[in-house]
Amino acid sequence: MILLINILDIICFLGMVCAIIFLLVGWKAKFPRDTKYVLCLIIIIIAFKSLSNVYEWLRIPSVLIDLEGILEILEPIMWMFLFYSIVQAFHWKQLSDNEERYRAVVEDQTEMICRCLSDSTITFANDAYCRYFGLDKDELTGSQFMPLIPEEDHEGVKEYFSNFSPENPVATHEHRVISKDGQLRWNRWTNRALFNERGDIAEFQGVGRDITDQKEAIEAMEQSEAKHRLLFESANDAIFIMDRDVFVDCNPMTLKVFDCEREDIVGRSPMDFSPEVQPDGEFTAEIARRRIDRAYAGQSQRFEWLHTKKNGIPFYAEVSLNRLDLSGQVFLQAIVRNIDRRKRNESERERLLKTLRLKNEELQSIVFISSHDLRSPLVNIHGFSGELSKDCKELGELLKNEKISKSNLARVKNLLEENIPEAVDFILTSARKMDHLLSGLIQVSRVGAMEIHSRYLDMNEIVENILKCMQYQINESKAKITVGHLPRCFSDADLIIQVFSNLIDNAIKYRHPDRAAEIDVSGQIDGDTITYIVRDNGIGIPGRYQKKIFEIFHQLNPRDDKEGIGLGLTIVKRILDRLGATISIEAGSGEGTAFKITLPNVK
Amino acid sequence: MQENEIITLLIGTGVVVFIWLNRVAMKHISTRNLFFAAFATAWLSWLFTNLEVLFLSDIINMLEHICCTISSIILAVACWKTFCKKQGDA
């Protein structure tokens, strides 16, 4: 048993010898130095312990045997040191790793980091700071940062640093600095004040970055924004921003166009500013939704729209809808231009063009008819002048001889008493007719040139005066004239008198030969118009002539014995055209005629 | 001598407690388990040293020496693995 124990002790000793060899061989291995020493001591203690056991067994006196008790106590203590040194090494390593990590964080920063005293003396600056200002770390440490800031900004920086307190230990400031190439650049610094136990500022720790590009970009953006804002604000068109069919923003012109306040617009829909139905008959809501959907799909929309102001007054607008992407959100931009005036102008132009066309046609007709009607007496004059000339020549030939034969005398007599007077009579008649026609033309042209002085007219009084003036004709024709209640109108008295005089005169002139003339003058208000009717029981106008009777020099029966050259109705028509009124006929042959005059009812 | 052995065991037990409390900090030593094993067998040998006076003195004495030998062998292996086998593995 004892032998076995001693063998075990020898093995133990040899194991420790091996261990110490391994330890010495690998001494340079990466391992905590203190731990190596402690491990070495443990191995030696165990080796000595086993050696003392062997000595004891061999009964060899040795100092080791006396030291065994001490070695026994030392062994666990050494183990304790071993593990303690391992733990310590771990903590040191952790500290070292942390320091390295934090150093790397500070030094590898692209942002500038520095620490300084309250008198602006720099105590630490990272690599980024040194690179930015083009200075060495040694140069910077101990120097002051104020010379790196332009003098104009010194006051601002000083004030900034004076505002730190334990309650406000962190603050940010933007100022200019002089970079390594001497240029002025903008910096933003966030500093933290570090206080000592008395509460005084011991140091500042700051993180800074160059914001020159950012500043320039912001400045450019602000300029651009101001420019666009100005465009938006000063645009002559109403501009909306819409989210689906809800207005979210609008420019000042919108308020002018829709005659309302901003609160009346924002949050409302275009349908709130439109009638239910558009002029083309489509429902506003349907067509608006269709347009909005198309615009959202990216198809720009441009169309005419009937809008209403806040007070309900409608106006025509030209609308342009465009999709707008703002910060990832899709909106619609609506540009609304009031085209009411343009529409009115267009309509006025259309009306004027139509009038011009009619006037041209009328002028052509006058020229044609005038030339035609003037030609007839001219031909007469020409023909009979020729006859007269021939007769005079023949008369001259006959009177050349001193002695005139009986037959020649009869011929002279015939020429002087029949041919020449007849030719002169025809020439005079034709000249008179031409005179009448030309006078008529002058009358017609005067109607176009007369100035209009409109006022409210008592129509009953006017018609009464006309009848008084025509009393002789009325008595002669035994016509029975009745006048109903005639509403007043706003027009030119002289022209209206001329119209009614002509119509009543025509009614008397073209009365039926087989019955007593009955003329009825009546009137009524039909909303925006006033209608007057002059009805008679005369010979009437056949349907085929009803359009022609207003043409110049047109007469129903030119060869009858009625006076006139066919100008009365032409003048009536022209006067009514000038007054913005119309005339129409309700008539049949032999059943009398009714002239219907329609005037605007000016309130 | 008996007092020395009791003190040794008590100190060794204190080391066990220390190891338990700092087990996380020792994780960076790759061969820590071998060191723990060497220490554990050494601690057993100290325990047996104290027990051998109470009963079965021969057998327990034998166990004490066996534990001591095993501890030294494990420590030698730990040294070899730590310093010789793989440089810088610790």
XYZ file of C-alpha atoms in Angstrom:
693
model
C 0.000 0.000 0.000
C 2.769 2.380 1.041
C 4.695 1.471 -2.094
C 1.697 2.272 -4.233
C 1.233 5.585 -2.472
C 4.853 6.442 -3.066
C 4.597 5.492 -6.715
C 1.628 7.838 -6.952
C 3.689 10.587 -5.310
C 6.505 10.011 -7.774
C 4.011 10.204 -10.661
C 2.647 13.372 -9.121
C 6.150 14.817 -8.948
C 6.901 13.842 -12.529
C 3.576 15.387 -13.628
C 4.623 18.648 -12.023
C 8.033 18.444 -13.671
C 6.253 18.087 -17.039
C 3.927 20.951 -16.152
C 6.791 23.265 -15.313
C 8.529 22.300 -18.581
C 5.354 23.043 -20.576
C 4.976 26.341 -18.764
C 8.531 27.413 -19.451
C 8.398 26.277 -23.082
C 5.218 28.242 -23.685
C 6.161 31.186 -21.489
C 5.710 33.614 -24.371
C 2.200 32.425 -25.014
C -0.503 35.080 -24.695
C -1.560 34.592 -21.109
C -1.683 36.956 -18.120
C 1.858 37.273 -16.756
C 0.758 37.230 -13.084
C -1.209 34.055 -13.666
C 1.871 32.380 -15.104
C 3.887 33.185 -11.973
C 1.147 31.943 -9.672
C 0.755 28.774 -11.717
C 4.473 28.255 -11.506
C 4.334 28.519 -7.703
C 1.402 26.039 -7.520
C 3.370 23.529 -9.588
C 6.470 23.968 -7.391
C 4.415 23.593 -4.203
C 2.752 20.386 -5.458
C 6.118 19.075 -6.644
C 7.753 19.810 -3.278
C 4.796 18.232 -1.465
C 5.081 14.971 -3.427
C 8.867 15.054 -3.082
C 8.604 15.459 0.698
C 6.260 12.411 0.774
C 8.883 10.370 -1.126
C 11.636 11.566 1.229
C 9.466 10.665 4.172
C 8.921 7.162 2.756
C 12.605 6.700 2.061
C 13.281 8.136 5.518
C 15.673 10.700 4.151
C 15.828 13.722 6.369
C 14.971 16.888 4.464
C 13.879 20.424 5.164
C 10.936 19.797 2.836
C 9.450 17.388 5.378
C 9.484 20.144 7.943
C 7.941 22.586 5.467
C 5.099 20.217 4.394
C 2.584 21.837 6.741
C 3.310 25.307 5.327
C 3.235 23.984 1.768
C -0.154 22.386 2.428
C -1.654 25.743 3.498
C 0.112 27.601 0.675
C -1.365 25.354 -2.023
C -5.054 26.468 -1.747
C -3.875 30.050 -1.255
C -1.943 29.813 -4.498
C -4.986 28.341 -6.233
C -6.940 31.308 -4.932
C -4.330 33.686 -6.395
C -4.400 31.770 -9.656
C -8.132 32.224 -10.129
C -8.013 35.764 -8.769
C -5.330 36.707 -11.287
C -7.430 35.142 -14.070
C -10.443 37.242 -13.012
C -8.311 40.384 -12.742
C -6.832 39.754 -16.154
C -10.327 39.441 -17.515
C -11.352 42.773 -16.009
C -8.201 44.481 -17.292
C -8.836 43.070 -20.698
C -12.381 44.316 -20.605
C -11.216 47.768 -19.574
C -8.559 47.753 -22.232
C -11.078 46.609 -24.880
C -13.529 49.281 -23.819
C -10.905 51.974 -23.925
C -9.811 50.838 -27.355
C -13.396 50.773 -28.550
C -14.158 54.233 -27.230
C -10.927 55.608 -28.603
C -11.814 54.137 -31.979
C -15.286 55.656 -31.739
C -13.870 59.091 -31.010
C -10.978 58.980 -33.444
C -12.832 57.342 -36.308
C -15.701 59.827 -36.060
C -16.291 61.912 -39.135
C -17.729 64.516 -36.811
C -15.390 66.778 -34.886
C -15.048 66.127 -31.177
C -13.164 68.308 -28.776
C -12.938 69.237 -25.163
C -12.047 72.676 -23.977
C -11.832 74.749 -20.865
C -14.120 77.666 -20.176
C -11.408 80.061 -21.433
C -11.604 78.272 -24.829
C -8.355 76.334 -24.343
C -8.567 73.059 -26.219
C -7.704 70.045 -24.067
C -8.590 67.351 -26.580
C -9.371 67.217 -30.280
C -10.060 64.142 -32.368
C -8.558 63.380 -35.764
C -11.574 64.771 -37.631
C -11.124 68.106 -35.855
C -7.415 68.187 -36.690
C -8.082 67.288 -40.334
C -10.807 69.911 -40.669
C -8.646 72.762 -39.398
C -5.440 71.362 -40.905
C -3.606 71.398 -37.565
C -1.685 68.774 -35.559
C -3.127 67.387 -32.376
C -0.127 68.769 -30.477
C -0.631 72.195 -32.014
C -4.282 72.203 -31.081
C -3.985 70.862 -27.545
C -3.349 73.815 -25.292
C -4.276 76.383 -27.925
C -7.517 78.385 -28.007
C -10.311 77.838 -30.479
C -11.425 81.486 -30.715
C -8.854 82.337 -33.422
C -10.543 79.652 -35.559
C -13.769 81.690 -35.509
C -14.158 84.949 -37.497
C -14.201 88.013 -35.270
C -17.732 89.000 -36.209
C -18.990 85.765 -34.667
C -16.980 86.032 -31.429
C -19.727 87.814 -29.496
C -22.312 85.224 -30.435
C -20.041 82.333 -29.441
C -19.134 83.976 -26.131
C -22.785 84.549 -25.349
C -23.536 80.944 -26.230
C -20.881 79.633 -23.839
C -22.036 81.973 -21.079
C -25.537 80.462 -21.119
C -24.512 77.038 -19.790
C -25.658 76.128 -16.286
C -26.236 72.913 -14.345
C -29.894 73.220 -15.381
C -28.936 73.711 -19.052
C -25.794 71.657 -19.516
C -26.336 70.961 -23.234
C -26.805 73.512 -26.004
C -26.346 73.776 -29.756
C -24.981 76.729 -31.681
C -24.273 77.472 -35.322
C -21.451 79.796 -36.250
C -18.833 80.297 -38.915
C -15.245 79.077 -38.678
C -12.110 79.619 -40.728
C -11.260 76.328 -42.377
C -7.747 75.175 -43.258
C -7.951 76.774 -46.725
C -8.979 80.113 -45.175
C -12.581 79.905 -46.315
C -15.466 80.734 -44.056
C -17.596 77.699 -43.411
C -20.585 77.040 -41.217
C -20.317 74.702 -38.173
C -22.980 73.364 -35.851
C -21.622 72.542 -32.390
C -23.467 70.721 -29.624
C -21.605 71.233 -26.370
C -22.064 69.687 -22.967
C -20.738 71.545 -19.973
C -19.010 69.404 -17.350
C -19.253 70.793 -13.842
C -16.969 70.295 -10.847
C -18.220 69.471 -7.341
C -18.705 73.203 -6.609
C -21.017 73.489 -9.623
C -18.533 75.537 -11.684
C -17.882 74.698 -15.319
C -14.777 72.538 -15.453
C -14.763 71.732 -19.137
C -16.864 71.636 -22.286
C -17.204 68.589 -24.474
C -18.423 69.336 -27.952
C -19.422 67.524 -31.107
C -19.389 69.585 -34.264
C -20.017 69.164 -37.951
C -19.683 71.210 -41.104
C -23.134 72.350 -42.212
C -22.055 74.690 -44.993
C -23.534 72.472 -47.717
C -26.639 71.949 -45.641
C -26.923 75.702 -45.047
C -26.481 76.432 -48.727
C -29.018 73.751 -49.603
C -31.490 75.143 -47.066
C -30.879 78.665 -48.344
C -31.402 77.520 -51.937
C -34.489 75.618 -50.859
C -35.831 78.643 -48.990
C -35.220 80.834 -52.026
C -36.903 78.283 -54.238
C -39.757 77.925 -51.767
C -40.131 81.725 -51.567
C -40.108 81.924 -55.360
C -42.741 79.236 -55.691
C -44.729 80.703 -52.820
C -44.634 84.078 -54.588
C -45.798 82.446 -57.812
C -48.549 80.686 -55.879
C -49.563 83.793 -53.952
C -49.415 86.255 -56.832
C -50.890 84.045 -59.528
C -53.775 85.594 -61.419
C -55.580 82.267 -61.383
C -57.152 80.457 -58.470
C -54.862 77.577 -57.470
C -56.037 74.758 -55.212
C -54.337 71.771 -53.684
C -56.823 68.915 -53.451
C -56.757 65.628 -51.570
C -59.190 63.532 -53.597
C -62.168 65.900 -53.865
C -61.408 68.005 -50.799
C -59.602 71.349 -50.941
C -56.606 71.398 -48.577
C -55.008 74.672 -49.594
C -55.595 77.610 -51.917
C -53.950 80.870 -52.976
C -55.322 84.378 -52.278
C -56.668 84.687 -55.825
C -59.027 81.799 -55.082
C -60.731 83.875 -52.408
C -61.180 86.670 -54.926
C -62.477 84.383 -57.665
C -64.957 82.602 -55.379
C -65.716 85.730 -53.363
C -65.252 84.002 -50.016
C -62.915 83.460 -47.066
C -60.239 80.795 -46.756
C -62.315 78.885 -44.178
C -65.109 78.619 -46.736
C -62.764 76.800 -49.134
C -60.506 74.508 -47.101
C -62.189 71.218 -46.270
C -64.900 71.739 -48.891
C -65.399 70.024 -52.224
C -65.503 71.466 -55.792
C -69.135 70.326 -55.879
C -69.898 72.885 -53.173
C -68.874 75.585 -55.645
C -70.707 74.242 -58.697
C -74.322 73.949 -59.763
C -75.852 70.469 -59.705
C -75.849 70.245 -63.495
C -73.269 71.538 -65.966
C -74.310 73.427 -69.144
C -73.919 70.256 -71.236
C -76.602 68.578 -69.083
C -74.285 66.215 -67.175
C -74.465 65.941 -63.404
C -71.638 67.881 -61.788
C -70.792 65.178 -59.205
C -70.431 62.457 -61.848
C -68.317 64.434 -64.262
C -66.160 65.858 -61.430
C -65.442 62.390 -60.061
C -64.508 61.163 -63.544
C -62.134 64.082 -64.094
C -60.527 63.666 -60.651
C -60.002 59.927 -61.171
C -58.326 60.576 -64.530
C -56.103 63.271 -63.053
C -55.081 60.929 -60.210
C -54.224 58.343 -62.849
C -51.743 60.854 -64.273
C -53.804 62.197 -67.181
C -53.773 65.989 -67.010
C -57.278 67.395 -67.370
C -58.212 70.702 -69.005
C -61.849 71.624 -69.368
C -64.445 74.354 -69.047
C -66.569 74.285 -65.933
C -69.504 76.213 -64.561
C -68.629 77.238 -61.009
C -70.610 79.216 -58.495
C -69.330 81.824 -56.105
C -70.128 81.646 -52.404
C -73.193 83.794 -53.006
C -74.383 81.390 -55.716
C -73.563 83.587 -58.728
C -72.420 81.256 -61.526
C -69.338 81.902 -63.621
C -67.545 80.042 -66.347
C -64.059 78.795 -65.565
C -61.273 77.043 -67.363
C -59.991 74.295 -65.070
C -56.697 72.455 -65.268
C -56.155 69.379 -63.060
C -52.710 67.891 -62.525
C -51.386 65.129 -60.293
C -48.973 66.363 -57.636
C -46.608 64.165 -55.585
C -45.738 65.888 -52.316
C -43.550 64.040 -49.792
C -44.828 60.667 -50.924
C -48.478 61.737 -50.783
C -50.480 62.250 -53.941
C -52.504 65.444 -54.325
C -54.205 67.247 -57.183
C -53.346 70.749 -58.279
C -56.334 72.587 -59.702
C -55.901 75.857 -61.559
C -59.158 77.700 -62.064
C -59.342 80.704 -64.396
C -62.450 82.825 -64.498
C -63.376 83.038 -68.173
C -66.723 84.689 -67.655
C -65.601 87.878 -69.395
C -64.049 85.855 -72.202
C -67.262 83.881 -72.556
C -69.293 87.083 -72.588
C -66.938 88.563 -75.148
C -67.174 85.419 -77.245
C -70.925 85.520 -77.043
C -70.923 89.244 -77.863
C -68.559 88.597 -80.755
C -70.852 85.849 -82.008
C -73.805 88.185 -81.744
C -71.955 90.982 -83.507
C -70.770 88.637 -86.226
C -74.311 87.450 -86.718
C -75.532 91.050 -86.815
C -72.771 91.956 -89.209
C -73.672 89.049 -91.435
C -77.315 90.070 -91.404
C -76.380 93.691 -92.052
C -74.171 92.645 -94.911
C -76.943 90.552 -96.355
C -79.313 93.430 -95.854
C -76.871 95.858 -97.430
C -76.367 93.523 -100.365
C -80.096 93.211 -100.654
C -80.520 97.012 -100.503
C -77.819 97.492 -103.102
C -79.310 94.820 -105.300
C -82.874 95.992 -104.938
C -81.938 99.672 -105.152
C -79.903 99.149 -108.274
C -82.708 97.050 -109.721
C -85.449 99.512 -108.837
C -83.390 102.525 -109.832
C -82.525 100.896 -113.095
C -86.135 100.733 -114.261
C -86.772 104.570 -114.301
C -83.235 105.076 -115.567
C -83.942 102.819 -118.504
C -87.143 104.814 -119.076
C -85.262 108.096 -118.965
C -82.584 106.712 -121.240
C -85.103 105.311 -123.718
C -87.356 108.330 -123.779
C -84.399 110.709 -123.927
C -83.321 108.848 -127.049
C -86.835 109.140 -128.433
C -86.889 112.827 -127.548
C -83.517 113.358 -129.189
C -84.672 111.548 -132.308
C -87.932 113.562 -132.372
C -86.021 116.806 -131.921
C -83.670 115.850 -134.698
C -86.555 114.974 -136.988
C -88.256 118.237 -136.029
C -85.117 120.099 -136.883
C -84.928 118.429 -140.282
C -88.585 119.251 -140.952
C -88.143 122.896 -139.975
C -84.985 123.340 -142.111
C -87.019 124.116 -145.240
C -88.601 127.535 -145.412
C -91.637 126.071 -146.960
C -93.203 123.188 -145.054
C -95.443 120.746 -146.825
C -98.770 119.798 -145.412
C -97.684 116.317 -144.617
C -94.567 117.658 -142.884
C -96.651 120.116 -140.985
C -98.902 117.292 -139.780
C -95.776 115.420 -138.738
C -94.388 118.477 -136.861
C -97.719 118.848 -135.169
C -97.720 115.197 -134.193
C -94.199 115.475 -132.820
C -94.871 118.643 -130.849
C -98.247 117.634 -129.504
C -97.863 113.899 -128.903
C -94.423 112.333 -129.154
C -92.310 114.972 -127.433
C -94.756 115.713 -124.548
C -95.215 111.982 -124.033
C -91.432 111.406 -123.862
C -90.951 114.397 -121.547
C -93.803 113.125 -119.341
C -92.209 109.642 -119.068
C -88.822 111.178 -118.310
C -90.296 113.403 -115.607
C -92.228 110.480 -114.077
C -89.091 108.317 -114.020
C -87.068 111.153 -112.510
C -89.724 111.610 -109.804
C -89.657 107.902 -109.090
C -85.893 107.989 -108.822
C -86.206 110.959 -106.505
C -88.653 108.993 -104.313
C -86.404 105.971 -104.301
C -83.336 107.983 -103.363
C -85.281 109.839 -100.650
C -86.346 106.431 -99.312
C -82.760 105.246 -99.259
C -81.747 108.341 -97.346
C -84.560 107.696 -94.855
C -83.425 104.104 -94.379
C -79.833 105.122 -93.923
C -80.871 107.845 -91.447
C -82.522 105.223 -89.252
C -79.131 103.538 -88.894
C -77.434 106.792 -87.969
C -79.993 108.168 -85.539
C -78.970 108.488 -81.907
C -81.107 106.557 -79.442
C -82.334 108.307 -76.286
C -84.107 105.658 -74.252
C -86.508 106.426 -71.413
C -89.635 104.915 -69.917
C -92.491 105.531 -72.332
C -96.211 105.740 -71.615
C -97.322 103.755 -74.643
C -101.004 104.623 -74.287
C -100.131 108.309 -74.501
C -97.856 107.743 -77.509
C -100.468 105.773 -79.455
C -103.127 108.338 -78.549
C -100.949 111.138 -79.977
C -100.300 109.105 -83.152
C -104.027 108.602 -83.636
C -104.626 112.314 -83.148
C -102.112 113.101 -85.882
C -103.736 110.564 -88.227
C -107.265 111.652 -87.445
C -107.910 112.838 -91.042
C -106.922 109.503 -92.576
C -108.888 107.627 -89.938
C -111.960 109.678 -90.629
C -111.520 109.275 -94.408
C -111.198 105.507 -94.153
C -113.859 105.231 -91.456
C -111.552 102.904 -89.614
C -112.455 101.777 -86.102
C -109.404 101.777 -83.869
C -109.346 100.273 -80.374
C -106.396 100.611 -78.021
C -106.064 98.304 -75.015
C -103.949 98.834 -71.922
C -100.388 99.103 -73.175
C -97.579 98.406 -70.695
C -94.866 101.024 -70.517
C -91.501 100.269 -72.098
C -87.947 101.601 -71.965
C -87.074 102.887 -75.437
C -86.627 105.878 -77.767
C -89.891 107.836 -78.135
C -89.296 109.195 -81.675
C -88.415 105.777 -83.074
C -91.340 104.056 -81.344
C -93.691 106.724 -82.691
C -92.312 106.085 -86.191
C -92.866 102.304 -85.798
C -96.456 102.544 -84.609
C -97.298 105.333 -87.126
C -96.096 103.143 -89.987
C -97.983 100.084 -88.765
C -101.270 101.955 -88.223
C -100.802 103.788 -91.530
C -100.276 100.450 -93.309
C -103.338 98.985 -91.591
C -105.459 101.876 -92.905
C -103.840 101.871 -96.331
C -104.248 98.122 -96.907
C -107.767 97.837 -95.489
C -110.165 95.375 -97.092
C -112.364 97.016 -99.725
C -115.404 95.027 -98.654
C -115.422 95.707 -94.933
C -114.887 98.566 -92.572
C -111.375 98.741 -91.231
C -110.932 97.578 -87.632
C -107.571 98.112 -86.003
C -106.711 96.856 -82.538
C -103.589 97.858 -80.632
C -102.821 95.745 -77.536
C -99.862 94.876 -75.333
C -98.728 92.605 -72.495
C -95.681 91.759 -70.398
C -94.213 88.260 -70.863
C -91.490 88.013 -68.217
C -88.399 89.598 -69.666
C -90.179 90.880 -72.755
C -93.031 93.215 -73.619
C -95.204 92.382 -76.574
C -97.310 94.853 -78.550
C -99.701 93.657 -81.278
C -101.174 95.833 -84.040
C -103.950 93.752 -85.511
C -106.170 94.706 -88.488
C -108.833 93.070 -90.631
C -107.300 94.284 -93.916
C -106.329 92.408 -97.045
C -103.690 90.391 -95.204
C -100.347 89.178 -96.423
C -100.018 85.815 -98.139
C -97.567 83.478 -96.395
C -95.052 83.518 -99.252
C -94.599 87.294 -98.921
C -94.355 87.443 -95.157
C -90.549 87.360 -95.166
C -90.171 89.648 -98.155
C -92.332 92.505 -96.986
C -89.525 93.814 -94.740
C -87.182 94.067 -97.733
C -86.526 97.550 -99.070
C -88.882 98.851 -101.790
C -90.949 95.658 -101.572
C -94.624 96.175 -102.245
C -97.306 93.541 -102.258
C -99.102 95.034 -105.271
C -96.731 97.567 -106.868
C -99.206 98.421 -109.613
C -102.200 99.205 -107.444
C -103.127 102.736 -106.622
C -101.757 102.715 -103.077
C -99.235 105.446 -102.290
C -95.721 104.518 -101.199
C -92.623 102.935 -102.486
C -92.361 99.947 -100.111
C -90.189 101.490 -97.418
C -92.502 101.607 -94.377
C -91.937 98.085 -93.063
C -88.252 98.226 -93.981
C -87.845 101.269 -91.785
C -89.921 99.612 -89.011
C -87.699 96.539 -89.124
C -84.511 98.583 -89.069
C -85.734 100.730 -86.152
C -86.706 97.655 -84.134
C -83.332 96.026 -84.901
C -81.615 99.095 -83.519
C -83.792 99.019 -80.400
C -82.995 95.344 -79.795
C -86.573 94.389 -80.564
C -88.126 92.006 -83.059
C -91.155 92.051 -85.312
C -93.116 89.121 -86.634
C -96.325 88.669 -88.622
C -99.402 86.637 -87.944
C -101.354 86.988 -91.130
C -103.272 85.256 -93.860
C -104.523 86.505 -97.211
C -107.861 88.216 -96.759
C -108.007 87.616 -93.022
C -106.136 90.656 -91.830
C -102.658 91.040 -90.406
C -101.224 91.094 -86.888
C -97.769 92.626 -86.390
C -96.220 91.430 -83.161
C -93.463 93.641 -81.703
C -91.340 92.250 -78.893
C -89.205 94.629 -76.820
C -86.944 93.763 -73.871
C -88.578 94.432 -70.541
C -86.119 96.726 -68.817
C -86.952 96.946 -65.112
C -0.653 18.892 11.585
C -4.346 18.261 11.788
C -5.082 22.005 12.110
C -3.114 22.701 8.930
C -5.206 20.203 7.003
C -8.482 21.731 8.257
C -7.250 25.247 7.337
C -6.222 23.979 3.923
C -9.687 22.511 3.357
C -11.394 25.687 4.524
C -9.256 27.898 2.279
C -9.859 25.460 -0.606
C -13.600 25.654 0.026
C -13.302 29.451 -0.049
C -11.632 29.131 -3.436
C -14.591 27.020 -4.636
C -16.940 29.815 -3.606
C -14.700 32.397 -5.334
C -14.708 30.347 -8.548
C -18.493 30.051 -8.453
C -18.947 33.766 -7.964
C -16.548 34.678 -10.794
C -17.366 31.892 -13.203
C -18.375 34.346 -15.923
C -15.098 36.275 -15.724
C -13.159 33.042 -16.308
C -14.897 32.183 -19.519
C -12.171 33.868 -21.586
C -9.695 31.073 -20.588
C -10.358 28.238 -23.028
C -8.683 25.597 -20.825
C -10.490 26.761 -17.681
C -12.271 23.407 -17.289
C -8.936 21.586 -16.962
C -7.790 24.050 -14.298
C -11.137 23.641 -12.512
C -10.746 19.836 -12.697
C -7.176 20.005 -11.356
C -8.346 22.212 -8.506
C -11.372 19.968 -7.820
C -9.239 16.826 -7.469
C -6.796 18.750 -5.279
C -9.738 19.864 -3.109
C -10.860 16.199 -2.883
C -7.400 15.200 -1.744
C -7.615 17.872 1.033
C -11.000 16.506 2.005
C -9.701 12.938 2.169
C -6.729 14.100 4.277
C -9.193 15.352 6.860
C -11.425 12.275 6.619
C -8.662 9.670 6.934
C -8.288 10.366 10.693
C -11.962 9.566 11.236
C -12.417 6.228 9.452
C -10.850 3.832 6.913
C -7.584 5.679 7.194
C -5.630 3.471 4.767
C -8.144 3.484 1.997
C -8.913 7.187 2.297
C -5.189 7.972 2.465
C -4.807 6.006 -0.744
C -7.684 8.028 -2.284
C -5.997 11.246 -1.149
C -2.810 10.365 -2.981
C -4.717 9.176 -6.050
C -6.566 12.509 -6.158
C -3.342 14.387 -5.702
C -1.720 12.462 -8.551
C -4.734 12.954 -10.839
C -4.706 16.672 -9.995
C -1.040 16.978 -10.962
C -1.593 15.060 -14.212
C -4.599 17.257 -15.138
C -2.586 20.383 -14.291
C 0.252 19.158 -16.507
C -2.234 18.548 -19.362
C -3.730 22.000 -18.763
C -0.255 23.566 -18.969
C 0.494 21.673 -22.172
C -2.813 22.654 -23.773
C -2.552 26.255 -22.612
C 1.068 27.024 -23.384
C 2.306 24.454 -25.878
C -0.508 23.034 -27.951
C -2.158 26.169 -29.178
C -0.256 29.401 -28.885
C -2.347 32.370 -27.839
C -5.523 30.372 -27.373
C -6.062 31.682 -23.874
